[in-house]
Coordinates of C-alpha atoms in Angstrom, one line a residue:
X1 CA 107.9 -32.8 215.0
X2 CA 105.1 -35.5 214.6
X3 CA 104.4 -36.6 210.8
X4 CA 100.9 -35.3 209.7
X5 CA 98.1 -37.9 210.6
X6 CA 97.2 -39.7 207.5
X7 CA 93.9 -39.8 205.8
X8 CA 92.2 -42.1 203.2
X9 CA 92.2 -39.0 200.8
X10 CA 96.2 -38.6 200.8
X11 CA 97.9 -39.4 197.6
X12 CA 101.4 -41.2 197.7
X13 CA 104.5 -38.4 197.4
X14 CA 106.4 -40.6 194.8
X15 CA 105.3 -41.8 191.9
X16 CA 106.5 -45.2 190.7
X17 CA 109.8 -45.1 188.5
X18 CA 109.4 -45.6 184.7
X19 CA 110.2 -48.9 183.3
X20 CA 114.0 -49.3 181.9
X21 CA 113.8 -50.0 178.3
X22 CA 117.8 -50.5 178.1
X23 CA 118.6 -52.7 175.4
X24 CA 121.2 -54.2 177.4
X25 CA 118.8 -55.3 180.4
X26 CA 116.2 -56.5 178.1
X27 CA 118.9 -58.7 176.8
X28 CA 120.0 -60.2 179.7
X29 CA 116.5 -60.8 180.7
X30 CA 115.5 -62.6 177.7
X31 CA 118.8 -64.6 177.9
X32 CA 118.3 -65.7 181.5
X33 CA 114.7 -66.7 181.0
X34 CA 115.9 -68.8 177.9
X35 CA 118.7 -70.5 179.9
X36 CA 116.5 -71.1 183.0
X37 CA 113.3 -72.2 180.9
X38 CA 115.9 -74.5 179.2
X39 CA 117.0 -76.0 182.7
X40 CA 114.1 -75.9 184.1
X41 CA 113.0 -78.3 181.3
X42 CA 116.0 -80.6 181.9
X43 CA 115.2 -81.0 185.9
X44 CA 111.3 -81.3 185.9
X45 CA 109.9 -84.9 184.8
X46 CA 107.8 -84.7 181.7
X47 CA 104.0 -84.3 182.5
X48 CA 103.7 -88.2 181.1
X49 CA 106.0 -89.6 184.1
X50 CA 104.1 -91.4 187.0
X51 CA 103.1 -89.6 189.2
X52 CA 101.3 -88.0 186.1
X53 CA 99.3 -85.5 188.0
X54 CA 102.1 -84.2 190.3
X55 CA 104.4 -83.7 187.1
X56 CA 101.6 -82.0 185.2
X57 CA 101.1 -79.6 188.0
X58 CA 104.5 -78.5 188.5
X59 CA 105.3 -78.0 185.1
X60 CA 102.3 -76.1 184.4
X61 CA 103.2 -74.2 187.8
X62 CA 106.5 -73.1 186.4
X63 CA 106.0 -72.6 183.2
X64 CA 102.7 -70.7 183.2
X65 CA 104.4 -67.5 182.7
X66 CA 106.6 -65.3 184.4
X67 CA 109.7 -62.6 184.4
X68 CA 112.0 -65.0 185.7
X69 CA 113.3 -62.2 188.2
X70 CA 114.6 -64.0 190.9
X71 CA 116.8 -66.3 188.7
X72 CA 117.9 -63.6 186.8
X73 CA 119.3 -61.7 189.9
X74 CA 121.1 -65.0 191.0
X75 CA 122.6 -64.9 187.5
X76 CA 123.4 -61.1 187.5
X77 CA 125.0 -60.7 191.0
X78 CA 126.9 -64.5 190.8
X79 CA 128.7 -63.2 187.5
X80 CA 129.3 -60.0 188.7
X81 CA 131.4 -61.8 191.4
X82 CA 133.1 -63.9 188.6
X83 CA 130.9 -67.4 188.7
X84 CA 130.1 -68.8 185.4
X85 CA 126.5 -69.1 184.3
X86 CA 126.8 -72.9 184.5
X87 CA 127.7 -73.1 188.2
X88 CA 125.1 -70.4 189.0
X89 CA 122.3 -72.0 186.9
X90 CA 121.0 -74.8 189.1
X91 CA 120.8 -72.4 192.0
X92 CA 118.8 -69.9 189.7
X93 CA 116.5 -72.8 188.8
X94 CA 116.3 -73.8 192.8
X95 CA 115.0 -70.3 193.7
X96 CA 112.3 -70.2 190.8
X97 CA 110.8 -74.0 192.0
X98 CA 110.6 -72.6 195.6
X99 CA 108.9 -69.6 194.5

């Protein structure tokens, strides 16, 4: 049996899932953001360091705000397999820098 034709008036059959308000998840994400931001600040040269325009642009891009979901996933998965946060942090930061 073929699916019905798609038309511009069709609505999606499912609604987005409600946001998780879990205090444990919120605490984990807050902690991840704190650790990742601190490590990124250590890894990326200050905006005053030459070449100034490059470092300012990198820092603006990295610290312009964001959820840090990708590095949090690295930390969550790694920690669930027994890795220490300190051993995962540079990889989590690298993923955030690539993004």
